[in-house]
Coordinates of C-alpha atoms and ligand atoms in Angstrom, one line a residue:
X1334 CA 0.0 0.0 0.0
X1335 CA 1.2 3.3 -1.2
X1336 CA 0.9 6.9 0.9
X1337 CA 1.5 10.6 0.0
X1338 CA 3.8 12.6 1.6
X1339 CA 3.1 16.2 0.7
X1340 CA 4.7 19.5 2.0
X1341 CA 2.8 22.6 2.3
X1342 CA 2.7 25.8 1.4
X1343 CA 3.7 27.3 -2.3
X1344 CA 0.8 28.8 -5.1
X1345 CA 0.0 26.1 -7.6
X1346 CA 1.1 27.7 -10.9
X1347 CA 1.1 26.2 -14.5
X1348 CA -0.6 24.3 -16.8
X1349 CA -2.3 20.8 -15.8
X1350 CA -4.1 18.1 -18.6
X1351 CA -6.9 16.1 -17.2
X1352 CA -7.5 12.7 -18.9
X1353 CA -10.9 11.3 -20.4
X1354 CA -13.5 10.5 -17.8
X1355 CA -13.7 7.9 -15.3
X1356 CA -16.9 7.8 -15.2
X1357 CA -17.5 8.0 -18.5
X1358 CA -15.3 5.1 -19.5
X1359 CA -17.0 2.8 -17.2
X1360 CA -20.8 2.3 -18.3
X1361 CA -19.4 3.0 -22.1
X1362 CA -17.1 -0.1 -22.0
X1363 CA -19.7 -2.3 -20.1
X1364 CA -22.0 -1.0 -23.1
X1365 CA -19.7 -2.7 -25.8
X1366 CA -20.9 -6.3 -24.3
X1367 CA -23.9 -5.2 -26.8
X1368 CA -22.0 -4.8 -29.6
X1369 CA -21.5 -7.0 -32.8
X1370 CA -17.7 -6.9 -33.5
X1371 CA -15.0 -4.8 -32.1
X1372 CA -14.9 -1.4 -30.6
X1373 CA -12.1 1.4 -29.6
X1374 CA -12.5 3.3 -27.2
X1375 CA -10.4 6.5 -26.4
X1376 CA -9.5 8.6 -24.1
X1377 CA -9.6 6.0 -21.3
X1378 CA -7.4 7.3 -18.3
X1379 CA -5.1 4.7 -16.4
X1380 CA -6.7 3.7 -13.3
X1381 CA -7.7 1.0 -11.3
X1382 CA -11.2 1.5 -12.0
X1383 CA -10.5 0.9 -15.7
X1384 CA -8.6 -2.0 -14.8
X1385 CA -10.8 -3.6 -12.7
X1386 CA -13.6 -3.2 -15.6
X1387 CA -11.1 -4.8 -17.9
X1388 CA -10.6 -7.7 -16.1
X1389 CA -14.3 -8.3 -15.2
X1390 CA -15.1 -7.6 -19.1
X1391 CA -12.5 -10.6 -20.1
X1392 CA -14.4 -13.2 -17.2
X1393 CA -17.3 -12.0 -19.3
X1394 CA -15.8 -13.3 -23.2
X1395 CA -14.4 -10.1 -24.2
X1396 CA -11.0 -10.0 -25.8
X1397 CA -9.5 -6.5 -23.9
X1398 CA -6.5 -4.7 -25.0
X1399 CA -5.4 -1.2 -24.2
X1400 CA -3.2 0.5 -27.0
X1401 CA -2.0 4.3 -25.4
X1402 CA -5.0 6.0 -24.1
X1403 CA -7.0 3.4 -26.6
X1404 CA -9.2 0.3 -25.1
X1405 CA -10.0 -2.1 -27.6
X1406 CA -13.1 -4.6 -26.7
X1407 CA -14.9 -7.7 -28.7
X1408 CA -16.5 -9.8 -27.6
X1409 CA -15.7 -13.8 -28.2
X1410 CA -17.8 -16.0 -26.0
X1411 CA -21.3 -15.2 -24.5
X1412 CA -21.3 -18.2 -22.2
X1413 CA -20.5 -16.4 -18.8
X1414 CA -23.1 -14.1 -17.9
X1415 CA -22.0 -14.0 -14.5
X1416 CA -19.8 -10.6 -12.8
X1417 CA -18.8 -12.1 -9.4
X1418 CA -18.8 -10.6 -6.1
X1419 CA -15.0 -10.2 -6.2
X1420 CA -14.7 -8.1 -9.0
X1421 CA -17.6 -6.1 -7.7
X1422 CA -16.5 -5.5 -4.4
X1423 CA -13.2 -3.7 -5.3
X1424 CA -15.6 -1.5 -7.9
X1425 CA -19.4 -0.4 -7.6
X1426 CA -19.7 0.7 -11.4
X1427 CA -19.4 -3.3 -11.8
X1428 CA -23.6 -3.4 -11.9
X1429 CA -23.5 -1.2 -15.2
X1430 CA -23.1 -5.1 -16.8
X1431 CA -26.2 -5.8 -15.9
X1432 CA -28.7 -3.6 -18.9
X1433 CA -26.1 -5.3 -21.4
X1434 CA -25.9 -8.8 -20.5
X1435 CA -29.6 -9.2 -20.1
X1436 CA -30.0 -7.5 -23.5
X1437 CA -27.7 -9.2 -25.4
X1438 CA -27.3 -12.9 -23.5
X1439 CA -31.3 -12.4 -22.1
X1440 CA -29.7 -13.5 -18.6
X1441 CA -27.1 -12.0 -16.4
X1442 CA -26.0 -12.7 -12.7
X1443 CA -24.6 -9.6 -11.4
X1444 CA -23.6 -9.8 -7.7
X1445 CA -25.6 -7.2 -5.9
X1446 CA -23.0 -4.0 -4.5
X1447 CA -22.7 -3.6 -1.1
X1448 CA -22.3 -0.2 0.6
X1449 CA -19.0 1.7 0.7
X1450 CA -17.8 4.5 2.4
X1451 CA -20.1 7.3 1.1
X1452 CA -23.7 5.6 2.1
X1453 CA -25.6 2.6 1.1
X1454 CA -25.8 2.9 -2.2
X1455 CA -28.8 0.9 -3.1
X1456 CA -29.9 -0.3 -7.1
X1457 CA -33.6 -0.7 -6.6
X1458 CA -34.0 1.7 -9.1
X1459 CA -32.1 0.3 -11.7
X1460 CA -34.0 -2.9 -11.1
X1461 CA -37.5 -1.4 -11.2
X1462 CA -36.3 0.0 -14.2
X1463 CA -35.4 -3.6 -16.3
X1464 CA -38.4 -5.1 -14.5
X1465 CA -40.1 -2.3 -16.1
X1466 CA -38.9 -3.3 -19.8
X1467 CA -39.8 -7.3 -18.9
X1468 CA -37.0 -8.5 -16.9
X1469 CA -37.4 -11.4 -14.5
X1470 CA -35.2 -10.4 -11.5
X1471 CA -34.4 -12.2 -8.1
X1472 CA -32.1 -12.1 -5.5
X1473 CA -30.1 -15.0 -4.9
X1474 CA -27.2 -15.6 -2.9
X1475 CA -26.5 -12.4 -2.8
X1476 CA -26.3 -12.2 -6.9
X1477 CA -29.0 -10.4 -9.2
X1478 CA -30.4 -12.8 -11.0
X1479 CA -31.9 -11.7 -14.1
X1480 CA -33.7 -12.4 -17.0
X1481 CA -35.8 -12.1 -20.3
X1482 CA -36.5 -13.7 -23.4
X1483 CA -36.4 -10.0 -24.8
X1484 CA -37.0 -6.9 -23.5
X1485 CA -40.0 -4.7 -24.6
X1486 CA -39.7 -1.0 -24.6
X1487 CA -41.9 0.6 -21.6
X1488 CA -42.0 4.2 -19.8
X1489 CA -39.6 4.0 -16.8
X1490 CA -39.4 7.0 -14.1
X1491 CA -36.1 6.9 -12.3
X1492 CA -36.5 9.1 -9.8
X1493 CA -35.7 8.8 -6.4
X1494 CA -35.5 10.2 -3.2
X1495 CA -32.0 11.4 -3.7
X1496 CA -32.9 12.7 -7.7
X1497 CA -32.1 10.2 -10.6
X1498 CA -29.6 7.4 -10.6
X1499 CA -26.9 8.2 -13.2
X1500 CA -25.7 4.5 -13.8
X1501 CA -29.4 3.2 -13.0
X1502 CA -30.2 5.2 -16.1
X1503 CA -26.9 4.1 -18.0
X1504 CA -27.8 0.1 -17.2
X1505 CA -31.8 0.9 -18.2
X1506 CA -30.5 2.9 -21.7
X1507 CA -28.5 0.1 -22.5
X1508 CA -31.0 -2.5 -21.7
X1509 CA -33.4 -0.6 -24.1
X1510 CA -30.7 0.3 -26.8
X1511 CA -31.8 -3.8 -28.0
X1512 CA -35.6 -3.7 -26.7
X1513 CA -38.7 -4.2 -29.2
X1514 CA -40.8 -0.9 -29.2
X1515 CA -39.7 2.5 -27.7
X1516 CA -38.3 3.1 -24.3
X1517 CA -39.6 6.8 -22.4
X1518 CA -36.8 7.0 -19.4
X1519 CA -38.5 10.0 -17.5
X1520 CA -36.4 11.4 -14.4
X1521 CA -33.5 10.1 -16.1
X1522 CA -30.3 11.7 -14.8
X1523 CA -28.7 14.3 -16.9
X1524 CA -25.4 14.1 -16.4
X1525 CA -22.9 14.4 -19.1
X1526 CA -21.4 11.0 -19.0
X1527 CA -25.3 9.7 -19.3
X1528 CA -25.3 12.1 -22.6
X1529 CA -21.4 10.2 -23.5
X1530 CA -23.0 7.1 -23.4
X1531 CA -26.2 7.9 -25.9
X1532 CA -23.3 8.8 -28.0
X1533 CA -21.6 5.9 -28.0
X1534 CA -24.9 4.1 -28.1
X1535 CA -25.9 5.9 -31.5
X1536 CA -22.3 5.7 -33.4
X1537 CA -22.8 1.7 -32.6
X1538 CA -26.2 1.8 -34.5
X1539 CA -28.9 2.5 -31.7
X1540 CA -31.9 4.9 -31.6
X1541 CA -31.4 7.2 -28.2
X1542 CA -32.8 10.7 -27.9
X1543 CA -32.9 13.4 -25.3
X1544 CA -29.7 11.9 -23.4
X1545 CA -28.2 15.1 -21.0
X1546 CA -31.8 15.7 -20.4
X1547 CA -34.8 14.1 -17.9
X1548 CA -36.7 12.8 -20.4
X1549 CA -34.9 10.1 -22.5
X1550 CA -36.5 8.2 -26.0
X1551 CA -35.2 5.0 -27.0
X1552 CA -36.4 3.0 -30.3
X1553 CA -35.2 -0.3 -30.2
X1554 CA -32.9 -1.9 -32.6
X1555 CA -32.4 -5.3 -33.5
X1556 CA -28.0 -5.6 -33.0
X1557 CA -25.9 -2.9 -32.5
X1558 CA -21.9 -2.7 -33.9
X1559 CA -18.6 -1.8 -32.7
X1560 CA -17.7 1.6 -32.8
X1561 CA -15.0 4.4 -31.9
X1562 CA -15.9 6.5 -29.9
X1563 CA -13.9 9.2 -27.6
X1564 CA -15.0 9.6 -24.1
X1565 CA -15.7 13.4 -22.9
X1566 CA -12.5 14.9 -20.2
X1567 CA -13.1 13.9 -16.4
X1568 CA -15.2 16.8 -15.1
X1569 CA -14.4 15.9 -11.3
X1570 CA -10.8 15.5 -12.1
X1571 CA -11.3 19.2 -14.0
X1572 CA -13.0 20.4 -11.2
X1573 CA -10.4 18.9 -8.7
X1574 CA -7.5 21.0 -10.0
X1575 CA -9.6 24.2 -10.1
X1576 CA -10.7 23.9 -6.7
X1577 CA -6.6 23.6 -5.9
X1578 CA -5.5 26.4 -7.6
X1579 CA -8.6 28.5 -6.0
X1580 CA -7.3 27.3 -2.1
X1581 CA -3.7 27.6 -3.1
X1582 CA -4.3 31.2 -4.2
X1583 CA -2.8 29.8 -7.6
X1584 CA -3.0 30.4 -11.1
X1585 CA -3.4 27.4 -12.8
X1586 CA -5.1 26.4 -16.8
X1587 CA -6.8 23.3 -16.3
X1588 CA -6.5 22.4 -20.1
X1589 CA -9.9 19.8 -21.7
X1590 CA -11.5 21.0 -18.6
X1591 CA -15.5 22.4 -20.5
X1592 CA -16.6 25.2 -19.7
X1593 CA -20.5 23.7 -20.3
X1594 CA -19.9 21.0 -18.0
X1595 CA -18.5 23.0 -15.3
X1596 CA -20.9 25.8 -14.6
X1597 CA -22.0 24.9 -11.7
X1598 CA -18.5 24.6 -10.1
X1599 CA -17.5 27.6 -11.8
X1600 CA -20.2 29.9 -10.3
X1601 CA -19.2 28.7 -6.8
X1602 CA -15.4 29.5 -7.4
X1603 CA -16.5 32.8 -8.8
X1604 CA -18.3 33.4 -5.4
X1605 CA -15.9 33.0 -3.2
X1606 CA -13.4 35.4 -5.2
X1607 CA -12.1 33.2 -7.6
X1608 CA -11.3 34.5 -11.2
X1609 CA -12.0 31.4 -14.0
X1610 CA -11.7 32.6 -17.7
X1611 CA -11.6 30.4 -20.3
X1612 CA -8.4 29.9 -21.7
X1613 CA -6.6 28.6 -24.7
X1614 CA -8.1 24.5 -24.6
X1615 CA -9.7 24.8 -20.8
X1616 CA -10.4 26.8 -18.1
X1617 CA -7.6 29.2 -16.5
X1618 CA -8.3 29.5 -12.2
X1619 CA -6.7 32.3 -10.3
X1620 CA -7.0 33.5 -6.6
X1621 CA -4.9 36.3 -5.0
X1622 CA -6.5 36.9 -1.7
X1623 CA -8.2 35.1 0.9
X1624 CA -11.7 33.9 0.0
X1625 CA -15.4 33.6 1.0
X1626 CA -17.5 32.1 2.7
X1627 CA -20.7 30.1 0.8
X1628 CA -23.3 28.0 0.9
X1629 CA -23.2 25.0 -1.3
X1630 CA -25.9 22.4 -1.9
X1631 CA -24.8 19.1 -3.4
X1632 CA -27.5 18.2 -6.4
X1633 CA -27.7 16.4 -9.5
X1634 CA -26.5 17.7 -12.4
X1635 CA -26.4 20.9 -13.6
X1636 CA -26.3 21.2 -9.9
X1637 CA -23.2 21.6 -7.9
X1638 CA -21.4 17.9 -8.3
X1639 CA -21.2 15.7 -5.0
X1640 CA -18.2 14.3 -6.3
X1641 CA -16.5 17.9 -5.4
X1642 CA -18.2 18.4 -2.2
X1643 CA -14.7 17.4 -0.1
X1644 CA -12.6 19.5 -2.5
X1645 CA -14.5 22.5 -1.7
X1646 CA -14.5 21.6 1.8
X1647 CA -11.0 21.6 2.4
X1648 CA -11.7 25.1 0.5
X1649 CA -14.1 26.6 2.7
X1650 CA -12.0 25.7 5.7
X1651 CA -9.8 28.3 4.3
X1652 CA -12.3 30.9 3.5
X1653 CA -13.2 34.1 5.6
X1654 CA -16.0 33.1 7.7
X1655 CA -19.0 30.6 8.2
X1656 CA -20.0 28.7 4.5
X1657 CA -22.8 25.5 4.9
X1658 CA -22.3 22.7 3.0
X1659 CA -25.3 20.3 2.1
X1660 CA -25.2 16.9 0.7
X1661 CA -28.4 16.1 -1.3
X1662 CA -27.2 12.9 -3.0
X1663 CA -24.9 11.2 -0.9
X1664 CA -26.3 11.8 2.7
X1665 CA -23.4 10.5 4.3
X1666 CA -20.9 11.1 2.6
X1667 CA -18.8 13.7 5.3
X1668 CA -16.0 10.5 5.8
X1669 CA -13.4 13.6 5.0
X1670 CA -14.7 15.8 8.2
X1671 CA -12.9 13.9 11.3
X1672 CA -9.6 13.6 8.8
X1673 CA -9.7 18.1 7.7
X1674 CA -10.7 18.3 12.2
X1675 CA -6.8 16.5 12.8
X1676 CA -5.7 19.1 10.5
X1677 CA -7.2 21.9 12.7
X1678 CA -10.3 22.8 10.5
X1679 CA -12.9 24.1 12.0
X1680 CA -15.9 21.8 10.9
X1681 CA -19.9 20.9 12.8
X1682 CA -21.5 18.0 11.2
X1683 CA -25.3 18.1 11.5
X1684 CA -27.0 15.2 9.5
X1685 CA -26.2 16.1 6.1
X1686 CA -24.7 19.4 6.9
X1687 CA -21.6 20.6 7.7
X1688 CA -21.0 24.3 8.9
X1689 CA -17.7 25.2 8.1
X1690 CA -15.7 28.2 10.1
X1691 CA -13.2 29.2 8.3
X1692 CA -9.5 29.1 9.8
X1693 CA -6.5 31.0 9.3
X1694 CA -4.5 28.0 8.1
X1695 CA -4.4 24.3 8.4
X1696 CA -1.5 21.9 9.9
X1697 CA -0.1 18.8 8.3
X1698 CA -0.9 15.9 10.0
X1699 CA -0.9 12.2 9.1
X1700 CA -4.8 11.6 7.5
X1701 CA -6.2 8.5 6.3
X1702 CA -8.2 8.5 3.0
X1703 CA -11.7 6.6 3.1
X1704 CA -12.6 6.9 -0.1
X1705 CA -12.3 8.5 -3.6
X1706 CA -13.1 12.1 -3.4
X1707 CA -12.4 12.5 0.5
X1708 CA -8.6 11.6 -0.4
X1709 CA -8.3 14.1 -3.0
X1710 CA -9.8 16.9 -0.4
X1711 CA -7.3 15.7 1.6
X1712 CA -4.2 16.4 -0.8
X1713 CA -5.6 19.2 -1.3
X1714 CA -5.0 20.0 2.3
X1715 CA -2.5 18.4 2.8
X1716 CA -0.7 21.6 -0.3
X1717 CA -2.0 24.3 1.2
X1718 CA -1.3 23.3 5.4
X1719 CA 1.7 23.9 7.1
X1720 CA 4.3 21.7 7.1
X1721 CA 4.1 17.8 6.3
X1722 CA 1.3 15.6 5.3
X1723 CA 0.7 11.8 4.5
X1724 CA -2.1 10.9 3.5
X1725 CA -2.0 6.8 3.6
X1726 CA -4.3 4.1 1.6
X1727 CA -3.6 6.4 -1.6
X1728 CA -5.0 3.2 -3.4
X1729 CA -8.6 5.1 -3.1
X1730 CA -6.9 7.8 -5.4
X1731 CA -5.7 5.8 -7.8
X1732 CA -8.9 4.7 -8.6
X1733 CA -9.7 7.8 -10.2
X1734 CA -6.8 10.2 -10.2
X1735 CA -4.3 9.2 -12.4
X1736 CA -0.8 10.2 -11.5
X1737 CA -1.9 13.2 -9.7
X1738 CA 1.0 13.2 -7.6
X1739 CA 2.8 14.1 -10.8
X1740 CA 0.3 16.7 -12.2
X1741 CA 0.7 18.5 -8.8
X1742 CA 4.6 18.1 -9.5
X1743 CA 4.1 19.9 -12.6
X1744 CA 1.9 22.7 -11.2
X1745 CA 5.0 23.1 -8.3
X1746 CA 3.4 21.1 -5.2
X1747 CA 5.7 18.9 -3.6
X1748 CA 3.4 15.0 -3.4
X1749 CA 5.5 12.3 -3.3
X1750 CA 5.1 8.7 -3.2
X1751 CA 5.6 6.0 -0.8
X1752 CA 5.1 2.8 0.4
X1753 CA 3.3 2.4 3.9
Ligands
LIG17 N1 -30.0 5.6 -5.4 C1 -31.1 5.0 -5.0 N2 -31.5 3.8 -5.7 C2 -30.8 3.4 -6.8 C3 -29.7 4.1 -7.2 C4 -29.3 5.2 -6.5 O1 -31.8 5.3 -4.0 O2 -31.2 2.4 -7.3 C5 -29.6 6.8 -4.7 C6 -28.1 6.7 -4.2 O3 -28.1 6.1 -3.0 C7 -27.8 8.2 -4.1 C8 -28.5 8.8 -5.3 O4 -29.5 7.9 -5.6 O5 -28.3 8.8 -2.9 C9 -27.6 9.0 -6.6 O6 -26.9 7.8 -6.9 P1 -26.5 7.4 -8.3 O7 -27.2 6.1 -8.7 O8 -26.7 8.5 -9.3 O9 -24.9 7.1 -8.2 P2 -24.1 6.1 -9.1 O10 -24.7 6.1 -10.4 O11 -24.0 4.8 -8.4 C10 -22.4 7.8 -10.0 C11 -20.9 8.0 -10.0 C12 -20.5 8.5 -8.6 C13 -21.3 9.8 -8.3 C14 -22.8 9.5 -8.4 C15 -23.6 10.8 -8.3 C16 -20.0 6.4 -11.5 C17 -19.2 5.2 -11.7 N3 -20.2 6.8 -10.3 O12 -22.7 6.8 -9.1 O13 -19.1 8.8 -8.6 O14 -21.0 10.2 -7.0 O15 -23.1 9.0 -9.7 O16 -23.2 11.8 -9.2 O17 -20.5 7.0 -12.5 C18 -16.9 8.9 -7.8 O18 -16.6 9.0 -9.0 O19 -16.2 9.2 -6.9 C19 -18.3 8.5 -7.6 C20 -18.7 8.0 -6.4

């Protein structure tokens, strides 16, 4: 197991390229089980996460190759329908196999998710959704056990009490992509990696409309083929890097990071006295002085992302006063709160909420990371405190963050790598 040791202080300055997205990658490479013949995908960054869906696509019959930033994927043998606990255990995403498998092999065993460190994560909506097109589902053994002779097109709502599900509507969307008759997905989630994947959908042949919005068509084909496609740059990884060079008082270009997909972000950074322009191929972030308070809701898309709630918290700890911070998709999801505390924020958790004082400066301390986004909140901290940091279990970062100790290198912030 790998930790960061990261010394403080020093402006983040330069230029910093984010990579395609993870989350992106991950539903469009479980959507080329549907596929006729071979597909290439691009832009795929090097994580675990990608690996992880690599392997688990090969257990499946695919033939898997990456070539540069370039995943090739075609499939060989439709025997195996079944994605065991294992593989999903080290990687939630794992269920987006399911819409596919019981589209194109009419039967799939997916083992059921458990929790992880940001909540409970439940799928009933993606399963009321393929029940919804015709899918015979039961639990067993703790697998999902579905399936259908084929699926018939249906109206689906997705809602639920935390908004949409963005991979409930990526497994129902690919489910339909082979369904007889028309699919309506209403209270489908809009997220732009729900809009990559009607893309990739389309250029292999199938019939999806109104993707990136609530309310999505699908006609039904009868096969779909390979395709290229290009996956869209990692907004969170985009929106990691901005939120750095904002609490660093830096000036950094985040190059690929869009402008479209970031407007929510960029209206909170601007709030708290952060300059973003666009710039040459991304967005340029600037700070000079110390920064605001605010009050930031977590909510689906085009709301502020949840996947940058930590980042900003390790921000507002910073700021000049009292900010609230809400999370409306993932409750619980505050694992980063008792790590920022060691480091002398200033941070009351109530339920969902945390109310966030603002300090004159943090302290390096040794942190643990817990998951994903909390880690990169705490690198973030760990630049801008006094003195050292490590941050151990780094392996949660390298899930979606690749070689960020390196891109901090580039923008001058001193992250080095270890073993424990
Ligand atoms: N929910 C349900 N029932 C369901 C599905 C979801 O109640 O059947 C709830 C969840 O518990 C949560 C909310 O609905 O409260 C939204 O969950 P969603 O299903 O949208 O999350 P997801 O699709 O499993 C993706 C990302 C997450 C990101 C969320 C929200 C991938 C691989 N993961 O998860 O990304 O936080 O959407 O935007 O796309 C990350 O990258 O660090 C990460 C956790």
């Amino acid at each position: 197991m790998d930790k960061f040791i990261i010394q403080g202080g020093g402006r983040l300055k330069g230029e910093v390229t984010v990579g395609g997205s993870k989350n992106s990658s991950l539903p469009i490479m479980a959507a080329s089980l549907l596929a006729e013949g071979p597909s290439r995908i691009k832009g795929v960054p090097g994580l675990a996460d990608i690996r992880h869906t690599m392997a688990l696509l090969e257990e499946l019959g695919a033939e898997v190759r990456r070539d540069g930033d370039a995943v090739d994927i075609e499939v060989h043998d439709e025997a195996d329908s079944h994605a065991r606990y294992d593989l999903v255990r080290k990687m939630r995403a794992s269920v987006c196999v399911l819409g596919p498998l019981l589209a194109k092999r009419k039967k799939a065993r997916v083992a059921m998710p458990g929790g992880c460190a940001i909540g409970s994560r439940p799928i009933d909506l993606h399963l009321r959704g393929l029940r919804a097109l015709g899918a015979d589902i039961q639990l067993s053994g703790g697998d999902v056990v579905a399936s259908a002779k084929r699926l018939r097109g249906a109206s689906v709502f997705l809602g639920g009490p935390f908004g949409s599900t963005v991979l409930g509507t990526a497994n129902v969307m690919m489910a339909a992509a082979l369904a007889e008759g028309t699919t309506v997905i209403e209270s489908a989630a809009c997220e732009p990696e729900v809009a990559d994947l009607a893309d990739y959908l389309n250029a292999m042949g199938a019939r999806v409309n109104g993707a990136g919005t609530p309310r999505v068509v699908i006609d039904g084909v009868e096969s779909l083929r390979g395709a290229e496609h290009t996956v869209i740059p990692d907004r969170i990884e985009s929106g990691t890097f901005m939120v750095a060079s904002a609490v660093s008082n830096g000036e950094v270009t985040v190059k690929n990071a869009r402008m479209d997909h970031m407007m929510a972000v960029v209206d909170k950074l601007r709030q708290i006295g952060a300059i973003v322009e666009t710039s040459n191929g991304g967005l340029e972030v600037a700070s000079a002085r110390r920064l605001e308070p605010a009050d930031v809701t977590t909510q689906p898309y085009p709301g502020f992302p949840t996947d940058l709630q930590a980042q900003l918290m390790t921000l507002l700890c910073l700021a000049d006063g009292n900010s609230v911070i809400t999370e409306k998709v993932f409750p619980d999801r505050f694992m980063h709160v008792a790590e920022l505390l060691r480091m002398g924020a200033n941070i009351r958790k109530e339920g969902p909420t945390a109310i966030v004082t603002g300090v004159r400066k943090l302290v390096g301390a040794p942190v643990m990371a817990s998951d994903l986004r909390a880690s990169a909140a705490l690198v973030l901290a760990g630049l801008v405190a006094d003195g050292q940091t490590t941050v151990q279990r780094v392996y949660h970062i390298d899930r979606g963050y690749e070689s960020i100790e390196r891109k901090f290198a580039q923008l001058g912030g001193d992250v080095r790598r270890a073993a424990e």
